[in-house]
């Protein structure tokens, strides 16, 4: 099949590359000329393991094309996915202006039947609004359908998630649309759920809200653990072994970040307000998430006393491992709190340093972990990169001024850290005797 994907951000590019890999011919469109030129020469605008290889291989085979022209894409592709950004407005609502703009252009160039599919995460009822927008601009007599096919991929494992999804959600309003999408996804051989458009839209938002809820729940439990002497990693394991609960997304830490959860949870709350439901539970999810940052920062102050002039090593800047994405990164919030107290910050991230540098003008971005740790009064683990789990800890202890580690991701064993002479603070875990002294 020949399909178009408009928007070459995370979702659009991964979706386009994976569809091409399934054997379809894909035209990826973006209005950013430099980005399209770079993609044509095989350069990926962000870090995602495996994506460059996939894009290069499929471009070479002629199945993955890049264009700046929506008109060209609409002319040749029967199914067109919209994967442009829906960033949060200051009000917390999703900004749908990019989607609107794309819809107007698609409609203007449509001459025969097209299936327009929402891939971006959008509030429920956006499908109807998309159909109305298309209706206003389309030529008389041209047929079309609108569908919702939300994407559930995670940054860092996007290709694996897109090629081996737990399920594919198809929100449709006609058999023709359903048949086209089923055919498109057939080679994946994944479980399909066909629903109405509104339910599909709500499934995406609800899935993200529920995952955020799981994280905030375990983070609240982590606080209880700190007050009672229990270990949240064991509590999470114990409850997660119950298949009704499941182990995933029960890692306590400094709270969720990224470009999806914070925006989607607040957009969900806004949407509920609009339709007349006060979703207080989700407001509490957001509150717990913010409190987790403050609690972490309080630990830093407790461990170090005054922060003014102290040298702090920040390990990990990206919002999660295996990405260079700084959107919604907790590191930015923690560093801003540290800066207010006049700490001197030396940071290292295996891939996000370059993206982070312009956002953190007063932070020294170091080329490796040991350079950041040298002479530090404390080290903060912000992102759980594998590299940090495998650090040479005796060398770390040797280069630091004071062996204090405040770990926001629970990557080390508290007992072993104490044995090695570190003063180690995790999240929701008892501190060993030597660390308490
Ligand atoms: C998320 C959803 O998982 C994905 O399905 C959706 O399409 C987009 O949003 P992503 O934001 O890429 O994906 O990353 P994810 O792995 O879900 O992590 C989100 C945040 O939650 C990160 O800040 C991560 O550190 C945090 N997290 C995750 C926890 O704090 N604890 C956990 O147990 C899991």
GROMACS .gro file of C-alpha atoms and ligand atoms in nm:
model
  471
    1UNK     CA    1   0.000   0.000   0.000
    2UNK     CA    2   0.112   0.359  -0.048
    3UNK     CA    3   0.074   0.566   0.264
    4UNK     CA    4   0.158   0.918   0.376
    5UNK     CA    5   0.277   1.024   0.720
    6UNK     CA    6   0.265   1.394   0.798
    7UNK     CA    7   0.504   1.504   1.071
    8UNK     CA    8   0.850   1.352   1.113
    9UNK     CA    9   0.879   1.380   1.489
   10UNK     CA   10   0.917   1.073   1.704
   11UNK     CA   11   0.585   0.913   1.627
   12UNK     CA   12   0.576   1.007   1.258
   13UNK     CA   13   0.927   0.898   1.170
   14UNK     CA   14   0.916   0.571   1.362
   15UNK     CA   15   0.570   0.491   1.221
   16UNK     CA   16   0.680   0.573   0.866
   17UNK     CA   17   1.002   0.370   0.891
   18UNK     CA   18   0.820   0.071   1.041
   19UNK     CA   19   0.543   0.077   0.777
   20UNK     CA   20   0.812   0.088   0.508
   21UNK     CA   21   0.985  -0.204   0.676
   22UNK     CA   22   0.659  -0.399   0.650
   23UNK     CA   23   0.678  -0.355   0.273
   24UNK     CA   24   0.452  -0.051   0.222
   25UNK     CA   25   0.566   0.255   0.029
   26UNK     CA   26   0.571   0.551   0.263
   27UNK     CA   27   0.598   0.924   0.199
   28UNK     CA   28   0.700   1.111   0.516
   29UNK     CA   29   0.618   1.481   0.501
   30UNK     CA   30   0.744   1.769   0.711
   31UNK     CA   31   0.733   2.145   0.656
   32UNK     CA   32   1.088   2.176   0.793
   33UNK     CA   33   1.303   2.178   0.476
   34UNK     CA   34   1.635   2.123   0.658
   35UNK     CA   35   1.493   1.824   0.842
   36UNK     CA   36   1.369   1.666   0.520
   37UNK     CA   37   1.703   1.732   0.346
   38UNK     CA   38   1.884   1.571   0.640
   39UNK     CA   39   1.649   1.271   0.639
   40UNK     CA   40   1.705   1.223   0.267
   41UNK     CA   41   2.075   1.191   0.338
   42UNK     CA   42   2.007   0.943   0.618
   43UNK     CA   43   2.049   1.181   0.916
   44UNK     CA   44   1.802   1.126   1.200
   45UNK     CA   45   1.711   1.440   1.397
   46UNK     CA   46   1.707   1.259   1.733
   47UNK     CA   47   1.863   0.959   1.902
   48UNK     CA   48   1.662   0.638   1.890
   49UNK     CA   49   1.837   0.299   1.893
   50UNK     CA   50   1.800   0.120   1.558
   51UNK     CA   51   1.611   0.397   1.378
   52UNK     CA   52   1.894   0.520   1.159
   53UNK     CA   53   1.955   0.171   1.021
   54UNK     CA   54   1.585   0.121   0.953
   55UNK     CA   55   1.550   0.456   0.776
   56UNK     CA   56   1.865   0.407   0.567
   57UNK     CA   57   1.776   0.051   0.463
   58UNK     CA   58   1.419   0.138   0.362
   59UNK     CA   59   1.519   0.460   0.186
   60UNK     CA   60   1.772   0.264  -0.018
   61UNK     CA   61   1.506   0.015  -0.120
   62UNK     CA   62   1.290   0.306  -0.236
   63UNK     CA   63   1.009   0.232   0.011
   64UNK     CA   64   1.070   0.533   0.236
   65UNK     CA   65   1.049   0.875   0.072
   66UNK     CA   66   1.073   1.222   0.223
   67UNK     CA   67   0.891   1.532   0.104
   68UNK     CA   68   0.797   1.882   0.212
   69UNK     CA   69   0.479   1.875   0.008
   70UNK     CA   70   0.147   1.770   0.155
   71UNK     CA   71  -0.004   1.816  -0.193
   72UNK     CA   72   0.229   1.552  -0.340
   73UNK     CA   73   0.155   1.313  -0.055
   74UNK     CA   74  -0.223   1.357  -0.089
   75UNK     CA   75  -0.201   1.302  -0.463
   76UNK     CA   76  -0.035   0.962  -0.435
   77UNK     CA   77  -0.133   0.814  -0.097
   78UNK     CA   78  -0.474   0.672  -0.017
   79UNK     CA   79  -0.411   0.651   0.358
   80UNK     CA   80  -0.265   0.957   0.528
   81UNK     CA   81  -0.152   0.958   0.889
   82UNK     CA   82  -0.134   1.283   1.082
   83UNK     CA   83   0.152   1.268   1.331
   84UNK     CA   84   0.222   1.634   1.400
   85UNK     CA   85   0.282   1.768   1.752
   86UNK     CA   86   0.004   1.852   1.996
   87UNK     CA   87   0.205   2.043   2.259
   88UNK     CA   88   0.040   2.172   2.575
   89UNK     CA   89  -0.098   2.525   2.582
   90UNK     CA   90  -0.035   2.732   2.897
   91UNK     CA   91  -0.391   2.634   3.000
   92UNK     CA   92  -0.297   2.262   2.995
   93UNK     CA   93  -0.517   2.196   2.689
   94UNK     CA   94  -0.359   2.029   2.385
   95UNK     CA   95  -0.268   2.271   2.106
   96UNK     CA   96  -0.436   2.135   1.792
   97UNK     CA   97  -0.337   2.418   1.559
   98UNK     CA   98  -0.079   2.208   1.368
   99UNK     CA   99  -0.342   1.938   1.308
  100UNK     CA  100  -0.588   2.198   1.185
  101UNK     CA  101  -0.335   2.343   0.944
  102UNK     CA  102  -0.252   1.998   0.803
  103UNK     CA  103  -0.623   1.910   0.765
  104UNK     CA  104  -0.692   2.223   0.564
  105UNK     CA  105  -0.404   2.143   0.328
  106UNK     CA  106  -0.502   1.780   0.290
  107UNK     CA  107  -0.864   1.875   0.214
  108UNK     CA  108  -0.763   2.136  -0.041
  109UNK     CA  109  -0.563   1.880  -0.241
  110UNK     CA  110  -0.798   1.581  -0.219
  111UNK     CA  111  -0.945   1.474  -0.556
  112UNK     CA  112  -1.063   1.122  -0.471
  113UNK     CA  113  -1.124   0.903  -0.162
  114UNK     CA  114  -0.869   0.936   0.116
  115UNK     CA  115  -0.852   0.792   0.466
  116UNK     CA  116  -0.718   1.047   0.715
  117UNK     CA  117  -0.586   0.884   1.030
  118UNK     CA  118  -0.506   1.063   1.357
  119UNK     CA  119  -0.186   0.920   1.500
  120UNK     CA  120  -0.098   1.213   1.729
  121UNK     CA  121  -0.233   1.194   2.083
  122UNK     CA  122  -0.546   1.406   2.081
  123UNK     CA  123  -0.838   1.476   2.313
  124UNK     CA  124  -1.155   1.273   2.260
  125UNK     CA  125  -1.381   1.421   1.987
  126UNK     CA  126  -1.087   1.551   1.783
  127UNK     CA  127  -1.186   1.303   1.509
  128UNK     CA  128  -1.520   1.478   1.470
  129UNK     CA  129  -1.349   1.815   1.461
  130UNK     CA  130  -1.102   1.685   1.198
  131UNK     CA  131  -1.397   1.562   0.985
  132UNK     CA  132  -1.569   1.901   1.016
  133UNK     CA  133  -1.246   2.084   0.922
  134UNK     CA  134  -1.198   1.859   0.618
  135UNK     CA  135  -1.563   1.909   0.518
  136UNK     CA  136  -1.520   2.285   0.511
  137UNK     CA  137  -1.231   2.272   0.264
  138UNK     CA  138  -1.282   1.963   0.050
  139UNK     CA  139  -1.411   1.973  -0.309
  140UNK     CA  140  -1.774   1.881  -0.350
  141UNK     CA  141  -1.829   1.511  -0.405
  142UNK     CA  142  -1.485   1.395  -0.284
  143UNK     CA  143  -1.526   1.108  -0.036
  144UNK     CA  144  -1.312   1.056   0.273
  145UNK     CA  145  -1.304   0.887   0.611
  146UNK     CA  146  -1.143   0.987   0.937
  147UNK     CA  147  -0.997   0.727   1.175
  148UNK     CA  148  -0.803   0.720   1.500
  149UNK     CA  149  -0.504   0.487   1.531
  150UNK     CA  150  -0.313   0.593   1.841
  151UNK     CA  151   0.053   0.505   1.884
  152UNK     CA  152   0.185   0.354   2.207
  153UNK     CA  153   0.557   0.352   2.139
  154UNK     CA  154   0.808   0.450   2.406
  155UNK     CA  155   1.117   0.651   2.332
  156UNK     CA  156   1.427   0.436   2.359
  157UNK     CA  157   1.240   0.121   2.252
  158UNK     CA  158   1.026   0.277   1.982
  159UNK     CA  159   1.101   0.030   1.703
  160UNK     CA  160   1.047  -0.275   1.918
  161UNK     CA  161   0.718  -0.122   2.044
  162UNK     CA  162   0.600  -0.030   1.693
  163UNK     CA  163   0.692  -0.364   1.536
  164UNK     CA  164   0.573  -0.582   1.824
  165UNK     CA  165   0.280  -0.391   1.976
  166UNK     CA  166   0.066  -0.539   2.253
  167UNK     CA  167  -0.233  -0.425   2.050
  168UNK     CA  168  -0.335  -0.205   1.760
  169UNK     CA  169  -0.632   0.021   1.819
  170UNK     CA  170  -0.838   0.113   1.516
  171UNK     CA  171  -1.107   0.374   1.577
  172UNK     CA  172  -1.321   0.388   1.263
  173UNK     CA  173  -1.663   0.498   1.143
  174UNK     CA  174  -1.690   0.292   0.823
  175UNK     CA  175  -1.613  -0.058   0.697
  176UNK     CA  176  -1.400   0.088   0.420
  177UNK     CA  177  -1.172   0.260   0.672
  178UNK     CA  178  -1.156  -0.053   0.888
  179UNK     CA  179  -1.062  -0.272   0.591
  180UNK     CA  180  -0.787  -0.039   0.475
  181UNK     CA  181  -0.630  -0.021   0.819
  182UNK     CA  182  -0.660  -0.395   0.883
  183UNK     CA  183  -0.484  -0.459   0.551
  184UNK     CA  184  -0.213  -0.209   0.638
  185UNK     CA  185  -0.136  -0.378   0.970
  186UNK     CA  186  -0.185  -0.736   0.851
  187UNK     CA  187   0.190  -0.812   0.818
  188UNK     CA  188   0.242  -0.733   1.188
  189UNK     CA  189   0.014  -1.012   1.298
  190UNK     CA  190  -0.067  -0.824   1.621
  191UNK     CA  191  -0.392  -0.823   1.823
  192UNK     CA  192  -0.638  -0.570   1.679
  193UNK     CA  193  -0.920  -0.388   1.853
  194UNK     CA  194  -1.166  -0.212   1.628
  195UNK     CA  195  -1.370   0.059   1.802
  196UNK     CA  196  -1.551   0.382   1.732
  197UNK     CA  197  -1.327   0.689   1.693
  198UNK     CA  198  -1.403   0.847   2.031
  199UNK     CA  199  -1.319   0.529   2.222
  200UNK     CA  200  -0.990   0.494   2.032
  201UNK     CA  201  -0.897   0.852   2.121
  202UNK     CA  202  -0.985   0.793   2.483
  203UNK     CA  203  -0.792   0.463   2.495
  204UNK     CA  204  -0.466   0.643   2.418
  205UNK     CA  205  -0.518   0.917   2.674
  206UNK     CA  206  -0.642   0.671   2.933
  207UNK     CA  207  -0.350   0.433   2.882
  208UNK     CA  208  -0.100   0.712   2.947
  209UNK     CA  209  -0.299   0.844   3.243
  210UNK     CA  210  -0.318   0.495   3.394
  211UNK     CA  211   0.057   0.439   3.355
  212UNK     CA  212   0.122   0.778   3.516
  213UNK     CA  213  -0.116   0.674   3.796
  214UNK     CA  214   0.084   0.354   3.851
  215UNK     CA  215   0.405   0.557   3.879
  216UNK     CA  216   0.257   0.809   4.120
  217UNK     CA  217   0.101   0.529   4.323
  218UNK     CA  218   0.435   0.355   4.374
  219UNK     CA  219   0.603   0.690   4.442
  220UNK     CA  220   0.349   0.758   4.718
  221UNK     CA  221   0.418   0.408   4.853
  222UNK     CA  222   0.790   0.495   4.844
  223UNK     CA  223   0.720   0.780   5.084
  224UNK     CA  224   0.536   0.540   5.313
  225UNK     CA  225   0.834   0.304   5.292
  226UNK     CA  226   1.070   0.583   5.397
  227UNK     CA  227   0.851   0.651   5.699
  228UNK     CA  228   0.815   0.287   5.798
  229UNK     CA  229   1.151   0.133   5.707
  230UNK     CA  230   1.014  -0.090   5.429
  231UNK     CA  231   1.181  -0.120   5.086
  232UNK     CA  232   0.970   0.000   4.792
  233UNK     CA  233   1.155  -0.217   4.539
  234UNK     CA  234   1.048  -0.523   4.737
  235UNK     CA  235   0.694  -0.394   4.786
  236UNK     CA  236   0.668  -0.327   4.409
  237UNK     CA  237   0.800  -0.674   4.330
  238UNK     CA  238   0.561  -0.831   4.577
  239UNK     CA  239   0.251  -0.658   4.445
  240UNK     CA  240   0.363  -0.683   4.082
  241UNK     CA  241   0.378  -1.063   4.104
  242UNK     CA  242   0.002  -1.051   4.127
  243UNK     CA  243  -0.093  -1.077   3.759
  244UNK     CA  244  -0.388  -0.847   3.817
  245UNK     CA  245  -0.141  -0.571   3.907
  246UNK     CA  246   0.169  -0.653   3.698
  247UNK     CA  247   0.529  -0.548   3.759
  248UNK     CA  248   0.560  -0.286   3.484
  249UNK     CA  249   0.567   0.084   3.566
  250UNK     CA  250   0.617   0.029   3.936
  251UNK     CA  251   0.968   0.172   3.958
  252UNK     CA  252   0.970   0.442   4.222
  253UNK     CA  253   1.194   0.738   4.152
  254UNK     CA  254   1.186   1.111   4.094
  255UNK     CA  255   0.859   1.097   3.904
  256UNK     CA  256   0.764   1.071   3.541
  257UNK     CA  257   0.873   1.320   3.277
  258UNK     CA  258   0.899   1.328   2.899
  259UNK     CA  259   0.690   1.472   2.622
  260UNK     CA  260   0.384   1.253   2.685
  261UNK     CA  261   0.284   1.175   3.042
  262UNK     CA  262   0.294   1.529   3.188
  263UNK     CA  263   0.111   1.676   2.887
  264UNK     CA  264  -0.139   1.393   2.849
  265UNK     CA  265  -0.238   1.378   3.215
  266UNK     CA  266  -0.300   1.753   3.230
  267UNK     CA  267  -0.488   1.749   2.897
  268UNK     CA  268  -0.703   1.462   3.033
  269UNK     CA  269  -0.790   1.665   3.343
  270UNK     CA  270  -0.878   1.963   3.121
  271UNK     CA  271  -1.090   1.750   2.894
  272UNK     CA  272  -1.281   1.610   3.192
  273UNK     CA  273  -1.343   1.962   3.326
  274UNK     CA  274  -1.489   2.057   2.989
  275UNK     CA  275  -1.728   1.763   2.979
  276UNK     CA  276  -1.833   1.812   3.343
  277UNK     CA  277  -1.627   1.561   3.542
  278UNK     CA  278  -1.377   1.658   3.809
  279UNK     CA  279  -1.107   1.387   3.775
  280UNK     CA  280  -0.948   1.458   4.113
  281UNK     CA  281  -0.758   1.131   4.110
  282UNK     CA  282  -0.550   1.252   3.814
  283UNK     CA  283  -0.487   1.586   3.983
  284UNK     CA  284  -0.343   1.391   4.274
  285UNK     CA  285  -0.128   1.190   4.031
  286UNK     CA  286   0.024   1.520   3.912
  287UNK     CA  287   0.065   1.650   4.266
  288UNK     CA  288   0.249   1.337   4.381
  289UNK     CA  289   0.471   1.359   4.075
  290UNK     CA  290   0.575   1.715   4.155
  291UNK     CA  291   0.622   1.630   4.524
  292UNK     CA  292   0.865   1.356   4.425
  293UNK     CA  293   1.104   1.617   4.284
  294UNK     CA  294   1.084   1.824   4.599
  295UNK     CA  295   1.140   1.520   4.820
  296UNK     CA  296   1.450   1.432   4.619
  297UNK     CA  297   1.583   1.783   4.647
  298UNK     CA  298   1.520   1.781   5.024
  299UNK     CA  299   1.740   1.471   5.046
  300UNK     CA  300   2.019   1.656   4.868
  301UNK     CA  301   1.992   1.938   5.122
  302UNK     CA  302   1.975   1.696   5.413
  303UNK     CA  303   2.286   1.514   5.290
  304UNK     CA  304   2.489   1.827   5.220
  305UNK     CA  305   2.356   2.097   5.448
  306UNK     CA  306   2.407   2.423   5.267
  307UNK     CA  307   2.443   2.389   4.890
  308UNK     CA  308   2.605   2.723   4.818
  309UNK     CA  309   2.943   2.669   4.645
  310UNK     CA  310   2.917   2.288   4.665
  311UNK     CA  311   3.014   2.090   4.361
  312UNK     CA  312   2.734   1.856   4.251
  313UNK     CA  313   2.774   1.589   3.985
  314UNK     CA  314   2.452   1.525   3.796
  315UNK     CA  315   2.451   1.188   3.621
  316UNK     CA  316   2.186   1.171   3.349
  317UNK     CA  317   2.007   1.460   3.181
  318UNK     CA  318   1.767   1.297   2.931
  319UNK     CA  319   1.415   1.233   3.059
  320UNK     CA  320   1.483   0.858   3.041
  321UNK     CA  321   1.763   0.629   2.922
  322UNK     CA  322   1.827   0.552   2.553
  323UNK     CA  323   1.706   0.888   2.431
  324UNK     CA  324   1.853   1.235   2.389
  325UNK     CA  325   1.512   1.392   2.452
  326UNK     CA  326   1.520   1.673   2.708
  327UNK     CA  327   1.146   1.751   2.689
  328UNK     CA  328   0.997   1.727   3.037
  329UNK     CA  329   1.331   1.607   3.176
  330UNK     CA  330   1.336   1.599   3.556
  331UNK     CA  331   1.703   1.700   3.541
  332UNK     CA  332   1.598   2.051   3.435
  333UNK     CA  333   1.378   2.093   3.744
  334UNK     CA  334   1.637   1.953   3.986
  335UNK     CA  335   1.917   2.163   3.834
  336UNK     CA  336   1.704   2.476   3.857
  337UNK     CA  337   1.647   2.408   4.230
  338UNK     CA  338   2.020   2.347   4.281
  339UNK     CA  339   2.108   2.666   4.095
  340UNK     CA  340   1.877   2.869   4.316
  341UNK     CA  341   2.083   2.751   4.614
  342UNK     CA  342   2.404   2.844   4.428
  343UNK     CA  343   2.545   2.494   4.385
  344UNK     CA  344   2.807   2.440   4.114
  345UNK     CA  345   2.684   2.176   3.873
  346UNK     CA  346   2.887   1.938   3.657
  347UNK     CA  347   2.670   1.708   3.448
  348UNK     CA  348   2.715   1.411   3.223
  349UNK     CA  349   2.475   1.222   2.998
  350UNK     CA  350   2.582   0.950   2.752
  351UNK     CA  351   2.387   1.108   2.461
  352UNK     CA  352   2.180   1.411   2.568
  353UNK     CA  353   2.469   1.648   2.653
  354UNK     CA  354   2.448   1.834   2.324
  355UNK     CA  355   2.071   1.887   2.347
  356UNK     CA  356   2.097   1.982   2.712
  357UNK     CA  357   2.380   2.236   2.682
  358UNK     CA  358   2.172   2.528   2.544
  359UNK     CA  359   1.906   2.466   2.810
  360UNK     CA  360   2.161   2.466   3.091
  361UNK     CA  361   2.398   2.758   3.027
  362UNK     CA  362   2.534   2.759   3.385
  363UNK     CA  363   2.608   2.389   3.397
  364UNK     CA  364   2.940   2.237   3.294
  365UNK     CA  365   2.862   1.948   3.060
  366UNK     CA  366   3.135   1.687   3.103
  367UNK     CA  367   3.260   1.432   2.849
  368UNK     CA  368   3.231   1.135   3.088
  369UNK     CA  369   3.100   1.038   3.430
  370UNK     CA  370   3.434   1.050   3.613
  371UNK     CA  371   3.504   1.405   3.493
  372UNK     CA  372   3.172   1.515   3.638
  373UNK     CA  373   3.238   1.327   3.963
  374UNK     CA  374   3.594   1.450   4.021
  375UNK     CA  375   3.604   1.662   4.338
  376UNK     CA  376   3.223   1.646   4.379
  377UNK     CA  377   3.056   1.687   4.718
  378UNK     CA  378   2.773   1.464   4.599
  379UNK     CA  379   2.652   1.274   4.293
  380UNK     CA  380   2.288   1.272   4.187
  381UNK     CA  381   2.156   0.989   3.970
  382UNK     CA  382   1.880   1.142   3.759
  383UNK     CA  383   1.857   0.906   3.459
  384UNK     CA  384   1.911   0.533   3.494
  385UNK     CA  385   2.145   0.479   3.199
  386UNK     CA  386   2.298   0.130   3.191
  387UNK     CA  387   2.641   0.296   3.195
  388UNK     CA  388   2.572   0.431   3.545
  389UNK     CA  389   2.469   0.087   3.675
  390UNK     CA  390   2.810  -0.038   3.557
  391UNK     CA  391   3.023   0.247   3.695
  392UNK     CA  392   3.357   0.155   3.852
  393UNK     CA  393   3.240   0.248   4.203
  394UNK     CA  394   3.580   0.226   4.378
  395UNK     CA  395   3.712   0.473   4.115
  396UNK     CA  396   3.406   0.693   4.171
  397UNK     CA  397   3.472   0.697   4.545
  398UNK     CA  398   3.833   0.784   4.487
  399UNK     CA  399   3.766   1.085   4.264
  400UNK     CA  400   3.481   1.234   4.468
  401UNK     CA  401   3.552   1.482   4.745
  402UNK     CA  402   3.280   1.326   4.961
  403UNK     CA  403   3.132   0.983   4.879
  404UNK     CA  404   2.767   1.090   4.883
  405UNK     CA  405   2.529   0.946   4.622
  406UNK     CA  406   2.165   1.050   4.605
  407UNK     CA  407   2.001   0.811   4.365
  408UNK     CA  408   1.671   0.916   4.211
  409UNK     CA  409   1.632   0.587   4.024
  410UNK     CA  410   1.732   0.320   4.279
  411UNK     CA  411   2.003   0.172   4.057
  412UNK     CA  412   2.235   0.056   4.335
  413UNK     CA  413   2.202  -0.181   4.630
  414UNK     CA  414   2.199   0.029   4.951
  415UNK     CA  415   2.374  -0.238   5.159
  416UNK     CA  416   2.659  -0.278   4.908
  417UNK     CA  417   2.697   0.098   4.875
  418UNK     CA  418   2.725   0.132   5.252
  419UNK     CA  419   2.978  -0.151   5.261
  420UNK     CA  420   3.188   0.037   5.007
  421UNK     CA  421   3.179   0.342   5.230
  422UNK     CA  422   2.929   0.553   5.035
  423UNK     CA  423   2.664   0.760   5.203
  424UNK     CA  424   2.382   0.640   4.981
  425UNK     CA  425   2.028   0.771   4.956
  426UNK     CA  426   1.774   0.592   4.739
  427UNK     CA  427   1.400   0.643   4.696
  428UNK     CA  428   1.175   0.453   4.936
  429UNK     CA  429   1.452   0.227   5.067
  430UNK     CA  430   1.593   0.195   5.417
  431UNK     CA  431   1.935   0.349   5.459
  432UNK     CA  432   2.202   0.115   5.592
  433UNK     CA  433   2.357   0.174   5.933
  434UNK     CA  434   2.687   0.309   5.806
  435UNK     CA  435   2.504   0.555   5.582
  436UNK     CA  436   2.290   0.679   5.870
  437UNK     CA  437   2.589   0.770   6.081
  438LIG     C1  438   0.507   0.697   2.713
  438LIG     C2  439   0.421   0.569   2.700
  438LIG     O1  440   0.484   0.461   2.766
  438LIG     C3  441   0.397   0.536   2.553
  438LIG     O2  442   0.311   0.422   2.541
  438LIG     C4  443   0.332   0.658   2.488
  438LIG     O3  444   0.306   0.633   2.353
  438LIG     C5  445   0.420   0.780   2.503
  438LIG     O4  446   0.445   0.803   2.643
  438LIG     P1  447   0.768   0.755   2.693
  438LIG     O5  448   0.728   0.890   2.743
  438LIG     O6  449   0.857   0.743   2.575
  438LIG     O7  450   0.635   0.670   2.657
  438LIG     O8  451   0.844   0.677   2.811
  438LIG     P2  452   0.804   0.578   2.931
  438LIG     O9  453   0.896   0.464   2.926
  438LIG    O10  454   0.661   0.546   2.934
  438LIG    O11  455   0.842   0.667   3.058
  438LIG     C6  456   0.775   0.788   3.088
  438LIG     C7  457   0.827   0.845   3.218
  438LIG    O12  458   0.789   0.766   3.328
  438LIG     C8  459   0.979   0.857   3.226
  438LIG    O13  460   1.012   0.980   3.287
  438LIG     C9  461   1.020   0.742   3.315
  438LIG    O14  462   1.140   0.767   3.384
  438LIG    C10  463   0.901   0.736   3.410
  438LIG     N1  464   0.881   0.605   3.471
  438LIG    C11  465   0.846   0.498   3.395
  438LIG    C12  466   0.895   0.590   3.609
  438LIG    O15  467   0.926   0.685   3.681
  438LIG     N2  468   0.870   0.467   3.664
  438LIG    C13  469   0.833   0.359   3.590
  438LIG    O16  470   0.813   0.251   3.648
  438LIG    C14  471   0.822   0.375   3.451
   0.00000   0.00000   0.00000
